[in-house]
XYZ file of C-alpha atoms in Angstrom:
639
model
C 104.879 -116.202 -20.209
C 103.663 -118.664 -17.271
C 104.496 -117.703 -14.123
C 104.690 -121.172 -12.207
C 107.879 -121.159 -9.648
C 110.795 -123.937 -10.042
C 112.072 -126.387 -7.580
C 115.249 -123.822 -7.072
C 113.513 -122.215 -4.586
C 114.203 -124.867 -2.374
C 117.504 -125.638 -0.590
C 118.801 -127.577 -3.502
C 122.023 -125.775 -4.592
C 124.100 -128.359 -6.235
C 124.339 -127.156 -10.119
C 124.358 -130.652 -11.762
C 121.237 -131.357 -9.995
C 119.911 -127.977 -10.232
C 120.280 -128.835 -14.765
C 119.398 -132.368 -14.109
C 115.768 -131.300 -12.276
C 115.514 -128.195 -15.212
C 115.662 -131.171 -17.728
C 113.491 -133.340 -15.808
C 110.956 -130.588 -15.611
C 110.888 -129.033 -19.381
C 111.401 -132.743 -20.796
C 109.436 -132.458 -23.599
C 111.021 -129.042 -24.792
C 114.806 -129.517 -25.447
C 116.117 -132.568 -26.348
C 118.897 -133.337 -28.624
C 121.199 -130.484 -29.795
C 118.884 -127.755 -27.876
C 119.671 -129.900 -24.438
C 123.666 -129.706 -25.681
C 123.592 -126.228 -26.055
C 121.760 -125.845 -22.984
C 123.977 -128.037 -20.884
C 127.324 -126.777 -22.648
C 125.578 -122.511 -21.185
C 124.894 -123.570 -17.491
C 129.027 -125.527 -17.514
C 130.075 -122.362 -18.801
C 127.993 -120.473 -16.364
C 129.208 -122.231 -13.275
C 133.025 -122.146 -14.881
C 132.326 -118.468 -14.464
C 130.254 -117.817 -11.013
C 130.520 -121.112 -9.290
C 132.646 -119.923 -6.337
C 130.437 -116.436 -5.820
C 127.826 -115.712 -3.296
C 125.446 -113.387 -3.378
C 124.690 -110.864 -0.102
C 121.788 -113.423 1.226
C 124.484 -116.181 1.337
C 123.285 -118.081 -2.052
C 124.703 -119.199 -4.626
C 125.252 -116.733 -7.609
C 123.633 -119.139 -10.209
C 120.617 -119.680 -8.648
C 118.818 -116.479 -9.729
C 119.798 -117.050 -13.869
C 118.219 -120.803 -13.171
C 114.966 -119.248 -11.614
C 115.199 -116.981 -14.896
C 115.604 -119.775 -17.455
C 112.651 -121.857 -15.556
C 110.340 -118.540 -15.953
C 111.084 -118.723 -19.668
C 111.021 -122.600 -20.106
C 107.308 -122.340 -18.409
C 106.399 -119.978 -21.638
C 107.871 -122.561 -24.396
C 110.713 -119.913 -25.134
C 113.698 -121.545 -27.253
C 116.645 -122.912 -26.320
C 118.950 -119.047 -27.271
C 116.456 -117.386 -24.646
C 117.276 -120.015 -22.126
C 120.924 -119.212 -22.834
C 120.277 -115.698 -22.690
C 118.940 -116.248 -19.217
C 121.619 -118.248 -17.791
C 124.310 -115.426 -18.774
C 121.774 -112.423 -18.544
C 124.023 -109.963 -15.793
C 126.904 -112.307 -16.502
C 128.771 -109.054 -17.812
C 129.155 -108.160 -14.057
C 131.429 -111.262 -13.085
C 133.265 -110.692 -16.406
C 132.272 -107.990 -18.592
C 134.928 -109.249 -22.111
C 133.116 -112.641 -22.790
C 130.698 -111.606 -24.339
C 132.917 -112.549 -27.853
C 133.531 -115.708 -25.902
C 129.815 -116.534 -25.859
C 129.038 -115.166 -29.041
C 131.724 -117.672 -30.811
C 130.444 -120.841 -28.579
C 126.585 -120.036 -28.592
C 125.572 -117.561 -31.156
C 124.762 -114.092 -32.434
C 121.273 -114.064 -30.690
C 122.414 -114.985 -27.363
C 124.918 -112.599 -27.108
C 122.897 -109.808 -28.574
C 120.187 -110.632 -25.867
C 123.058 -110.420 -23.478
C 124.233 -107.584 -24.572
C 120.651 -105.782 -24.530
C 119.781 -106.903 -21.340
C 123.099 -106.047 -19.191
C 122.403 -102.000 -21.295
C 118.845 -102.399 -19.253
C 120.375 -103.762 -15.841
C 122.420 -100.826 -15.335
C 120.200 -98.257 -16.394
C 118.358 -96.113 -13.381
C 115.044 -96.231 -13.929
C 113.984 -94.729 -10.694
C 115.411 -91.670 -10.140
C 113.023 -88.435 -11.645
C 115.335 -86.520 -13.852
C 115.774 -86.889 -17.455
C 118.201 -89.583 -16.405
C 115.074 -91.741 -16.361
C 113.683 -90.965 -19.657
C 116.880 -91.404 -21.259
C 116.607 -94.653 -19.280
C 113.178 -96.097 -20.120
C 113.774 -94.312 -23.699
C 116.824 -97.176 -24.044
C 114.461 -100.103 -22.655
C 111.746 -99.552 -24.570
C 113.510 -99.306 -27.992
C 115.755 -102.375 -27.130
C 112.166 -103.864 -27.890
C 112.924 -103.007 -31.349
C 115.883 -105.450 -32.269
C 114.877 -108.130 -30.187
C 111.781 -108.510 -27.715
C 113.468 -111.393 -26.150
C 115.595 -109.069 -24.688
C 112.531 -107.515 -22.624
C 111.371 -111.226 -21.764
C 114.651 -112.077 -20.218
C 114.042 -108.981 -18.418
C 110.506 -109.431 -17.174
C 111.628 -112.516 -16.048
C 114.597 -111.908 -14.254
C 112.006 -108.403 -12.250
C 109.696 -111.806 -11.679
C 112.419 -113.422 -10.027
C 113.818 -111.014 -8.366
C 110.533 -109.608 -6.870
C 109.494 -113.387 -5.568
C 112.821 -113.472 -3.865
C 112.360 -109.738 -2.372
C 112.563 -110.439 0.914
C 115.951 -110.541 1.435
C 116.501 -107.210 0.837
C 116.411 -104.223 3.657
C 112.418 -102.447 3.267
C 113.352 -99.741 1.592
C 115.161 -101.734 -1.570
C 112.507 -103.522 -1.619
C 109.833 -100.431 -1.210
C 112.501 -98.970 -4.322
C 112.479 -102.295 -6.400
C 108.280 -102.768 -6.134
C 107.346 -98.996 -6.721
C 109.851 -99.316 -10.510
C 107.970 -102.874 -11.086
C 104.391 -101.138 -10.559
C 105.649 -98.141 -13.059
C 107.343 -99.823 -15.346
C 107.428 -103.161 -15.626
C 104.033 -104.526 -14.917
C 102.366 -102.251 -17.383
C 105.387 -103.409 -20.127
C 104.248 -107.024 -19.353
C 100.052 -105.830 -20.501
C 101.514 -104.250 -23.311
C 103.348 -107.409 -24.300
C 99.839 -109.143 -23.861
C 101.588 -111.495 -20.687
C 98.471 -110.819 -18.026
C 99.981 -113.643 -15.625
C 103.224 -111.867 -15.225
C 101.765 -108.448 -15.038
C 98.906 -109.655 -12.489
C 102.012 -111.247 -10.489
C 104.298 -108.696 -10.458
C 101.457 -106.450 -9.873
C 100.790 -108.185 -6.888
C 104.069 -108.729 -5.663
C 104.238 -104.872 -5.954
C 101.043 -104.277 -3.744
C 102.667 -106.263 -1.252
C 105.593 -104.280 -0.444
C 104.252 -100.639 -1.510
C 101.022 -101.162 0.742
C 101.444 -104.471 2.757
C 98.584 -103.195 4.998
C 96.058 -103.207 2.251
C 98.138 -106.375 0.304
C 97.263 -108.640 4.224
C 93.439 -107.407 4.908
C 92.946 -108.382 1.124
C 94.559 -111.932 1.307
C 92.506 -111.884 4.723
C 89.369 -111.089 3.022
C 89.923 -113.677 0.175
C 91.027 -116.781 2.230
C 88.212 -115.830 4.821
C 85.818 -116.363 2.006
C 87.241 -119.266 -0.014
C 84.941 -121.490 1.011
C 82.169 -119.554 0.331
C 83.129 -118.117 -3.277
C 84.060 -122.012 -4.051
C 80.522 -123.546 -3.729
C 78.884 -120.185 -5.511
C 81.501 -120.709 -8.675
C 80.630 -124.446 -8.612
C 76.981 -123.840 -9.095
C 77.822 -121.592 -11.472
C 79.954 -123.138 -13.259
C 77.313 -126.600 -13.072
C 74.787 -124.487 -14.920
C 77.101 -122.943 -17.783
C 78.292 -126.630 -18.832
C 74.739 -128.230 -18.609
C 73.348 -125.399 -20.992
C 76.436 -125.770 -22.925
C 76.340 -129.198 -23.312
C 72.414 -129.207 -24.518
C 73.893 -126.683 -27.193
C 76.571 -129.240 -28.340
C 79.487 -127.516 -27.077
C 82.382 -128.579 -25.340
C 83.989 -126.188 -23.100
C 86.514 -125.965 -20.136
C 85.648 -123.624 -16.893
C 87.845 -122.187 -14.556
C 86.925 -120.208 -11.516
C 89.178 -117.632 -9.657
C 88.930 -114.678 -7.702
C 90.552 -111.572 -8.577
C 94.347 -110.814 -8.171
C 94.908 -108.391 -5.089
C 96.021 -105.673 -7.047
C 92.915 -105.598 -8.809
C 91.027 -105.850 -6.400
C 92.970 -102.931 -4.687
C 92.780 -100.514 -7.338
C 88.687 -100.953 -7.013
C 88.709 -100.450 -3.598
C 90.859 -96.903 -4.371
C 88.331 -95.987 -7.206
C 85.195 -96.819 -5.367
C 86.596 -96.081 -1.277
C 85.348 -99.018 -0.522
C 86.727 -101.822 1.528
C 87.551 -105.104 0.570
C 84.613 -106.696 2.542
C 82.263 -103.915 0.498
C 83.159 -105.323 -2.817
C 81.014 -108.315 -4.454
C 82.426 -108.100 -8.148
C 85.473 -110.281 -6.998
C 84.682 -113.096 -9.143
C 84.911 -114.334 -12.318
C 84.841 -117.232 -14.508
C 86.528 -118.157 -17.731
C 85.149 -120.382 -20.395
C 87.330 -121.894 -23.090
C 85.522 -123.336 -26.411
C 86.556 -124.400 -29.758
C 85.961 -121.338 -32.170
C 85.256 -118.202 -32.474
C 81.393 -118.615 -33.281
C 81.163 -120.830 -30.401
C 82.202 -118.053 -28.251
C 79.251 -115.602 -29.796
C 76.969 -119.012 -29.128
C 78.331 -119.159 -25.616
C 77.578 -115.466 -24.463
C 74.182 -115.779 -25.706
C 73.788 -119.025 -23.542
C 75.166 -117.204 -20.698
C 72.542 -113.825 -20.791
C 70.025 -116.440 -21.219
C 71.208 -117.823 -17.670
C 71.578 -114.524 -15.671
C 71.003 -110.832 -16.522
C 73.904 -109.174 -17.765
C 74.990 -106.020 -15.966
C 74.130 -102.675 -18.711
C 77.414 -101.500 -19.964
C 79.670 -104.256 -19.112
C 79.772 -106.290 -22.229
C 82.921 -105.932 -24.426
C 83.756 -107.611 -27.706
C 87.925 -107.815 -28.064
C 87.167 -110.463 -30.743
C 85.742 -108.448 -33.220
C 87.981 -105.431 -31.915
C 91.033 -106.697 -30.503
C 93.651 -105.205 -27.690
C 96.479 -103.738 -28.787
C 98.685 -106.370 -27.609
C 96.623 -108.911 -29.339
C 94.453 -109.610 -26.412
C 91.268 -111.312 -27.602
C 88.531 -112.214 -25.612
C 84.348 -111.136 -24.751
C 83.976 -110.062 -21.579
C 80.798 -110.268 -19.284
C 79.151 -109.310 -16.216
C 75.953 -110.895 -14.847
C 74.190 -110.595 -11.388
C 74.376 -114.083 -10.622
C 72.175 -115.682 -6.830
C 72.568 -111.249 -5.680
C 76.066 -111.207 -6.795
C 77.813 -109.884 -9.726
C 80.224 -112.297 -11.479
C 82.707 -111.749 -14.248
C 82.903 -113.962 -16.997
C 85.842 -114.083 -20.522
C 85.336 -116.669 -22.757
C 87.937 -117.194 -25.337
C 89.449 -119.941 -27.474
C 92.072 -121.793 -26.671
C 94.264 -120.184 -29.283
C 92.992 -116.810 -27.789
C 93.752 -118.067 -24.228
C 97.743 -118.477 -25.016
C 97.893 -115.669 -26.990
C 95.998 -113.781 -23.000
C 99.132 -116.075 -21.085
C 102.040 -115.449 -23.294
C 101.269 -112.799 -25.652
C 104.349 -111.916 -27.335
C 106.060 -114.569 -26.243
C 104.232 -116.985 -28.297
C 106.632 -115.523 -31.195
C 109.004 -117.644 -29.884
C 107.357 -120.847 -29.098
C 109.828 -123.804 -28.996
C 107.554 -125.837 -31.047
C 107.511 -125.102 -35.250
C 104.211 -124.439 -36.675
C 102.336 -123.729 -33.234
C 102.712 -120.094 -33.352
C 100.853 -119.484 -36.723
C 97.737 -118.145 -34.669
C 99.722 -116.460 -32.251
C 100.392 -112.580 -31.879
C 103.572 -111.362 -33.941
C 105.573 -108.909 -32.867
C 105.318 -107.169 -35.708
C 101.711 -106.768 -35.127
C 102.095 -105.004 -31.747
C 101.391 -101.113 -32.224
C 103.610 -101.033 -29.262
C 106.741 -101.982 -31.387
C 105.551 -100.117 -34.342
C 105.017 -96.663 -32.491
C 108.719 -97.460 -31.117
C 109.585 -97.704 -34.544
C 108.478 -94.607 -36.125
C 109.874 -92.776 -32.761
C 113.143 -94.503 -32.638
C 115.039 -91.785 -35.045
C 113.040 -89.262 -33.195
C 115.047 -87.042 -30.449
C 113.264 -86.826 -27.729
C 114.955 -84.788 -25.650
C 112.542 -82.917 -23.579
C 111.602 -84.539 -19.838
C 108.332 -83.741 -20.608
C 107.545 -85.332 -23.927
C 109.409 -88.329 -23.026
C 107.272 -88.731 -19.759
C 104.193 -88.153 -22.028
C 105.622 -91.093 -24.493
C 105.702 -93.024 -21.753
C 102.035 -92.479 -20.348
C 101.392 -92.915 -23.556
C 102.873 -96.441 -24.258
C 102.073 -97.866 -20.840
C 99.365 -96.617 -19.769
C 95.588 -97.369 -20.494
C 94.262 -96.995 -23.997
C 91.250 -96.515 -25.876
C 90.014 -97.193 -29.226
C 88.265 -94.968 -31.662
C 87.081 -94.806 -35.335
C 87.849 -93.094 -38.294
C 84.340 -92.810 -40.540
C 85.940 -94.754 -42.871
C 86.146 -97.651 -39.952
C 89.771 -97.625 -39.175
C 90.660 -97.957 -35.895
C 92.924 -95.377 -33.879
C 94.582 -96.486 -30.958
C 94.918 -93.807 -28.066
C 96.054 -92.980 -24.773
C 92.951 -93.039 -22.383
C 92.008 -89.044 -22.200
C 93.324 -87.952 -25.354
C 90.444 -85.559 -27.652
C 90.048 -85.064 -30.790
C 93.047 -82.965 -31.329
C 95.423 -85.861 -30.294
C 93.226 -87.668 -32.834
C 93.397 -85.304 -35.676
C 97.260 -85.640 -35.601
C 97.215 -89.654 -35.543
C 95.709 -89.294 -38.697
C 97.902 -86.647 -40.492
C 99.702 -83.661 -39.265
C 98.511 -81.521 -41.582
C 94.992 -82.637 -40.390
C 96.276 -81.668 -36.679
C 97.357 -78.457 -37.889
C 94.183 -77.486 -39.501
C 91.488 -78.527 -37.265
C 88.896 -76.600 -35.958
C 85.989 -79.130 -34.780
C 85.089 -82.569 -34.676
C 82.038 -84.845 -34.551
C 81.741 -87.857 -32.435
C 78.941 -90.377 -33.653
C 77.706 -87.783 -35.688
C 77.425 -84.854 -32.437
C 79.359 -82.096 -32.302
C 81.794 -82.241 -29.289
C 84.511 -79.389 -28.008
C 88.270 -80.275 -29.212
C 89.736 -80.834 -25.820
C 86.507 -82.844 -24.196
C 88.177 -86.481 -23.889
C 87.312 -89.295 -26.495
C 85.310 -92.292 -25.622
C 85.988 -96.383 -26.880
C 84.754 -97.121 -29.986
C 83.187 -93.557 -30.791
C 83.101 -92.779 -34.443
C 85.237 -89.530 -34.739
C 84.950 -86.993 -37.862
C 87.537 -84.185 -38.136
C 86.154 -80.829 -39.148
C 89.223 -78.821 -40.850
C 90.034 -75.036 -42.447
C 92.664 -74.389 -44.399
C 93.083 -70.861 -42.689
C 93.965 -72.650 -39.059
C 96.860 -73.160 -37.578
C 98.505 -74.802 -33.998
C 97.557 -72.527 -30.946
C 99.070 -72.537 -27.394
C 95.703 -73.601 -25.732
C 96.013 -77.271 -27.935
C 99.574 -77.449 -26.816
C 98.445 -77.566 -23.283
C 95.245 -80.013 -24.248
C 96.829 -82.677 -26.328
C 97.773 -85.811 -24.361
C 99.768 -87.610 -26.999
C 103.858 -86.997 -27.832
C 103.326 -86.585 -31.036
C 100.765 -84.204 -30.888
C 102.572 -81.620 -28.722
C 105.439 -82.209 -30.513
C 104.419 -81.093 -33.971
C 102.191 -78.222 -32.194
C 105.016 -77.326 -30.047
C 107.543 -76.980 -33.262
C 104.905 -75.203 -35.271
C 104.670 -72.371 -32.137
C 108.221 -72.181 -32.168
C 108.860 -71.541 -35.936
C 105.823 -69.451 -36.343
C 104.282 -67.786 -33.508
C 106.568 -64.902 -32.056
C 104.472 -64.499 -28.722
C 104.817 -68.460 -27.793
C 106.950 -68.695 -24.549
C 108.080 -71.954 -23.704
C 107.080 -71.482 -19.917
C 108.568 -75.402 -19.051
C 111.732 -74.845 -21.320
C 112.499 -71.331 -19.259
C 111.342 -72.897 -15.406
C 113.857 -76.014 -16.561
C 116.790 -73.041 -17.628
C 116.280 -71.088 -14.536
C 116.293 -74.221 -11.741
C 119.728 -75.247 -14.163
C 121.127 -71.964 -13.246
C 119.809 -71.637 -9.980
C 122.058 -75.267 -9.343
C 124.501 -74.211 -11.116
C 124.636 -70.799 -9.288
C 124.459 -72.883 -6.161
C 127.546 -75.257 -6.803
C 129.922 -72.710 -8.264
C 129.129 -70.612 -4.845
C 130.183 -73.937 -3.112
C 132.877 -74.355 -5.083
C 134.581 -71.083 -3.915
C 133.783 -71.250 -0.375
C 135.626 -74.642 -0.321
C 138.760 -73.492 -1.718
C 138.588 -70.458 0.396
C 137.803 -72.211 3.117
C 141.130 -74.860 2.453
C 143.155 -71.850 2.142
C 142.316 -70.311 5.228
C 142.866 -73.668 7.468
C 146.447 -74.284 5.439
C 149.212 -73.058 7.485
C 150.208 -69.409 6.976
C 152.857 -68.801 4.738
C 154.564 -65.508 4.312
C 155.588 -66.299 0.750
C 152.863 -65.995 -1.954
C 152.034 -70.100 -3.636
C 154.207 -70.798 -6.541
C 151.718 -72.675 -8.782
C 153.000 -74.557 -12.088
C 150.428 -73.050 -14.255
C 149.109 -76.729 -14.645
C 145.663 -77.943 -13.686
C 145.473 -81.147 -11.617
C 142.587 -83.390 -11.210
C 142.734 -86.073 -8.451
C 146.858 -86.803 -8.254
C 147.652 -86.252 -12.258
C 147.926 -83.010 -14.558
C 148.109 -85.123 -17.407
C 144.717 -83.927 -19.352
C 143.843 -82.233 -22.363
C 143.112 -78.885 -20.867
C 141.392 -75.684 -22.628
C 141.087 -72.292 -20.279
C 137.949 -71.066 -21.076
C 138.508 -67.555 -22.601
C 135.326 -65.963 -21.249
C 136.557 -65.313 -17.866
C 140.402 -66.351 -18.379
C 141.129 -67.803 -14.915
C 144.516 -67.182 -13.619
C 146.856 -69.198 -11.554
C 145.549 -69.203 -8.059
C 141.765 -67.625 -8.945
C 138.791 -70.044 -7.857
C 137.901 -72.217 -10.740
C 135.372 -75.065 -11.635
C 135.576 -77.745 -14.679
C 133.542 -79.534 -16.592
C 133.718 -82.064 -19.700
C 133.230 -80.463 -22.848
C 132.561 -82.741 -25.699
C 135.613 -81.330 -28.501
C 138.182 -79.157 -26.037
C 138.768 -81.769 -23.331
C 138.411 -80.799 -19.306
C 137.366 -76.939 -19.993
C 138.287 -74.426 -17.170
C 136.136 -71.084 -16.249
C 136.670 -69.469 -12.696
C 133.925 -70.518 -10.342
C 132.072 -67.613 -10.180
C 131.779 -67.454 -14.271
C 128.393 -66.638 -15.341
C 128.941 -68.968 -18.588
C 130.026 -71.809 -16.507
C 126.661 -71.153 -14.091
C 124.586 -71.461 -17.935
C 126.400 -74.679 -19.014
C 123.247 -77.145 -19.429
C 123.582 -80.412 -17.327
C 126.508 -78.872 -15.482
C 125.800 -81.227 -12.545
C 126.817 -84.518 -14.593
C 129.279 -82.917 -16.306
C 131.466 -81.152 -14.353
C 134.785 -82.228 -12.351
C 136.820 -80.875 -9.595
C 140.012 -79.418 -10.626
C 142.841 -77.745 -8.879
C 145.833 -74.964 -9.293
C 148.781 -77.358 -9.655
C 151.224 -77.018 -6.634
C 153.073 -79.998 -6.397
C 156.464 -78.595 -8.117
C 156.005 -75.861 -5.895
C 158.743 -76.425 -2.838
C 161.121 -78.287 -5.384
C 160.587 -74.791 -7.508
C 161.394 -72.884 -5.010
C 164.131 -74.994 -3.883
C 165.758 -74.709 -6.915
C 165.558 -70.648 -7.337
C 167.212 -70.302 -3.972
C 170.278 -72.624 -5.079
C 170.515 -70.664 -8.586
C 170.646 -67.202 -6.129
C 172.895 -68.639 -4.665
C 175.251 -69.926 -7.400
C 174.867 -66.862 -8.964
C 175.819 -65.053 -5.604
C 178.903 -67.394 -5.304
C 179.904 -66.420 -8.708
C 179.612 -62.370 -8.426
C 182.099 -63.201 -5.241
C 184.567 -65.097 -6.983
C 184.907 -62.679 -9.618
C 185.311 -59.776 -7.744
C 187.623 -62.208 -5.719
C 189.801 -62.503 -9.029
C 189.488 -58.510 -10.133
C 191.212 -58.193 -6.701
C 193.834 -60.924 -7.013
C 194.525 -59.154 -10.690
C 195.005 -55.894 -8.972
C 196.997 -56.834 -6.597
C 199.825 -58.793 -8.582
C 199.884 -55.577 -10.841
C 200.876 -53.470 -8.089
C 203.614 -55.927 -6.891
């Protein structure tokens, strides 16, 4: 996925010239029935939101045309551009999505569907509300990845636009980018979004460190230009004696990068010369071996910096060999790759869905992503521990490493997982009966942390079993899952330390609102108006203005009419009721999303009353009149 802006982000706001310029623009790419459909989404789009403004004054459309042009730039088909134009369009009108599914497909309004599940899902708040979250996101990957694209577009957008935003939405927005989204876009393979938003990020998380970078950079443009030129003179000269054709580009670093080396060395911008680098595109893939030879022969290559992703590619089918040579006293960074390689680096996964038939043949399937495929075997899996999910995710976005089986099968892992972690990627049952493990042929311990491209051997007994000290070693989810059941089935002095903290802060809260809970209504009955007559309640339970709820007394603690009481949802008996200071209530797990404020019905109360007093009286009346008539009776007898 390219990251080049469109012309929206001028002041151009009129929407036939806003689809006229999109057309004029991406030309090439959709013409005929594509540029119907396409024409025939944005109508129906501005039918829809023309007439809305957003907070910063703008036109509501203008965002899903940014959108669209982010996907366009990446070749994406003509449903994804769809998809864009209507991708929050459930907010403005959250029933047509059987509208747009009748007049523009299945796809697009699955894509809508899975992206407007993502929008409103709360990524950034640390609770297992966020796991659930990212949990959802990641396995909408599963049906359709052009649901995350439309995604990683619209965070694109929406963090170039960021400014119009108060700082701490925008502090909010960049931190969930730099957690989330910018490593989603590496695992997708799409390095110019994730160096983009990654940047973007740095600039409103740190904009101290994002301006003395930018300083540093401009400050030595010139400079850094004439260096890369020579450089880049002397690569196509040899190149050309060796009958190759090649292209060159130069660049310096994105800031982010060149941030995070400043945190891992404490060094200052200024301090760092590895800031450059140069990539060389070729032909084929032997040219490429040719090509790094030519380039060792020109300048000495740094000792440990040479990495082969062709032979052994990135997960994300990143391919690429990697160099870095002291070059005139400075050290310079050099990828050379194919073409095909190079859009596979650009788009990764998004060259699935190339507009053009037949290009994507060499491109990286989705399919082929371990990404998708660990989502896969996970995706029936419930993950309901914070914990493990927050581990899943480390796992899936974070860095990685590769390792060997002796058979030469390659094990993809997170970056410090050991051999344990390793021993369960092959086999469970080889997890659960390890005991050592060889790396290159040397013993190392279990828990020391596994190295790229190390040759691993598992040394198992049939006698061991899962022990609490792995649990706390592994690094991977599915590691500490299977060790963690294992202790729990078979191991009678395993305490789940995490599982009891988790119980005892849930009943701590709990404790803690149900104390609240009373004091209010105590406090409300003490500032009512002092009655001399005890409350006549109805017996029913009210909820906002309305008593009309399924309603089950809890019979643990059998409130009574008038007694303190708390509710909650329960998922078969309705709105169940305990009395506030219930201990059962204080255990009820998640009681702080479940619950709801209920009430001692009163409202019948003064017509109740009301309504004995007249019957008294009636009744009163009528003990008079009889004895009125007794009297009369008497009184005619003694006449």
């Amino acid at each position: 996925m390219k990251t080049e802006t469109f012309e929206t982000n001028t002041t151009e706001t009129n929407p036939q010239k806003l689809i006229d310029t999109f057309f004029t623009q991406y030309a090439e790419l959709y013409v005929g029935e594509d540029e119907e459909k396409i024409r025939s989404a944005w109508d129906y789009l501005i039918a829809k939101t023309g007439d809305i403004k957003r907070k910063c004054g703008l036109p509501y459309y203008l965002h899903p045309m940014r959108v669209a042009c982010v996907l366009a730039g990446s070749h994406l088909g003509s449903d994804a551009i769809i998809a864009a134009f209507f991708h929050n369009i459930l907010d403005v009108d959250n029933d047509c999505l059987p509208e747009i599914e009748k007049k523009f497909g299945k796809d697009v309004a699955k894509i809508c569907s899975g992206t407007a599940k993502i929008t409103g899902l709360k990524i950034n708040s640390k609770t297992m509300q966020e796991a659930d979250s990212i949990r959802k996101m990641l396995f909408a990957m599963v049906d359709d990845i052009r649901v995350i694209l439309v995604k990683l577009a619209d965070r694109l957008d929406r963090m170039r636009n960021l400014k119009s935003v108060d700082k701490e939405a925008q502090r909010t927005v960049a931190h969930e980018v730099i957690d989330i989204w910018a490593p989603l876009a590496g695992r997708l393979g799409m390095n110019g979004v994730k160096n983009e938003l990654e940047d973007l990020s740095l600039k409103y998380t740190n904009p101290e460190a994002f301006q003395q970078i930018k300083a540093i950079v401009a400050q030595k443009k010139g400079e850094r230009d004439g260096y890369l030129q020579e450089a880049v003179k002397k690569i196509q000269t040899a190149s050309e004696q060796a009958g190759i054709q090649v292209s060159i580009k130069s660049r310096a670093k994105h800031f982010y990068s060149i941030y995070q080396k400043m945190r891992k060395r404490n060094k200052e911008p200024g301090e760092l010369y590895d800031l450059l680098a140069l990539r060389i595109i070729c032909a084929t893939e032997s040219e490429c071996y040719t090509l790094i030879g030519i380039v060792h022969s020109l300048w000495k290559p740094l000792d440990g910096r040479f990495k082969d992703y062709i032979a052994m590619p990135k997960a994300n089918g990143y391919q690429s060999l990697h160099t870095t040579v002291m070059c005139e006293g400075k050290s310079l960074e050099i990828q050379i790759r194919t073409e095909a390689m190079n859009n596979i680096a650009e788009r990764g996964v998004a060259s699935h869905w190339l507009y053009k038939k037949g290009t994507n043949h060499d491109m990286v399937k989705a399919e082929d992503l371990s990404i998708i495929n660990q989502l896969r075997e996970l995706r029936d899996e419930h993950l309901s521990d914070e914990h493990f999910f927050k581990q899943l995710k480390e796992e899936l976005l974070g860095d990685e490493i590769y390792v060997f089986t002796p058979r030469g099968d390659v094990k993809q892992l997170p970056s410090g997982a050991n051999a344990i972690d390793f021993a369960y990627a092959i086999h469970s049952e080889v997890g659960e009966k390890v005991v050592g493990a060889k790396a290159d042929g040397k013993i190392i311990p279990l828990t020391a942390p596994l190295q790229n491209t190390q040759i691993i051997e598992i040394l198992t007994n049939p006698q061991a079993h899962p022990t609490q000290g792995q649990l706390k070693a592994v690094r991977t989810s599915k590691a500490r899952q299977k060790i963690h059941a294992w202790l729990s089935e078979n191991d009678p002095t395993f305490i789940d330390r995490e599982a009891e903290e988790k119980r005892a802060a849930e009943i701590a809260a709990n404790t803690l609102h149900s104390k609240q809970v009373a004091e209010k209504l105590t406090a409300e009955r003490k500032k009512a108006p002092h009655k001399t007559e005890e409350p006549n309640y109805t017996g029913k339970i009210r909820i906002d203005n309305s008593t009309n709820f399924f309603i089950t007394i809890a019979q643990c603690c059998n409130p009574k009419p008038g007694d303190p009481i708390a509710g909650y949802i329960s998922r078969k008996r309705g709105i169940t009721i305990h009395a506030a200071s219930c201990l059962t209530f204080l255990r009820i797990p998640d009681i702080e999303h479940r619950r709801v404020d209920v009430a001692w019905d009163m409202s019948d109360s003064t017509s109740s009353r009301r309504e004995q007093k007249q019957q008294e009286k009636r009744e009163i009346e009528k003990e008079k009149s009889k004895k009125r008539q007794i009297a009369l009776t008497q009184y005619q007898k003694l006449r």
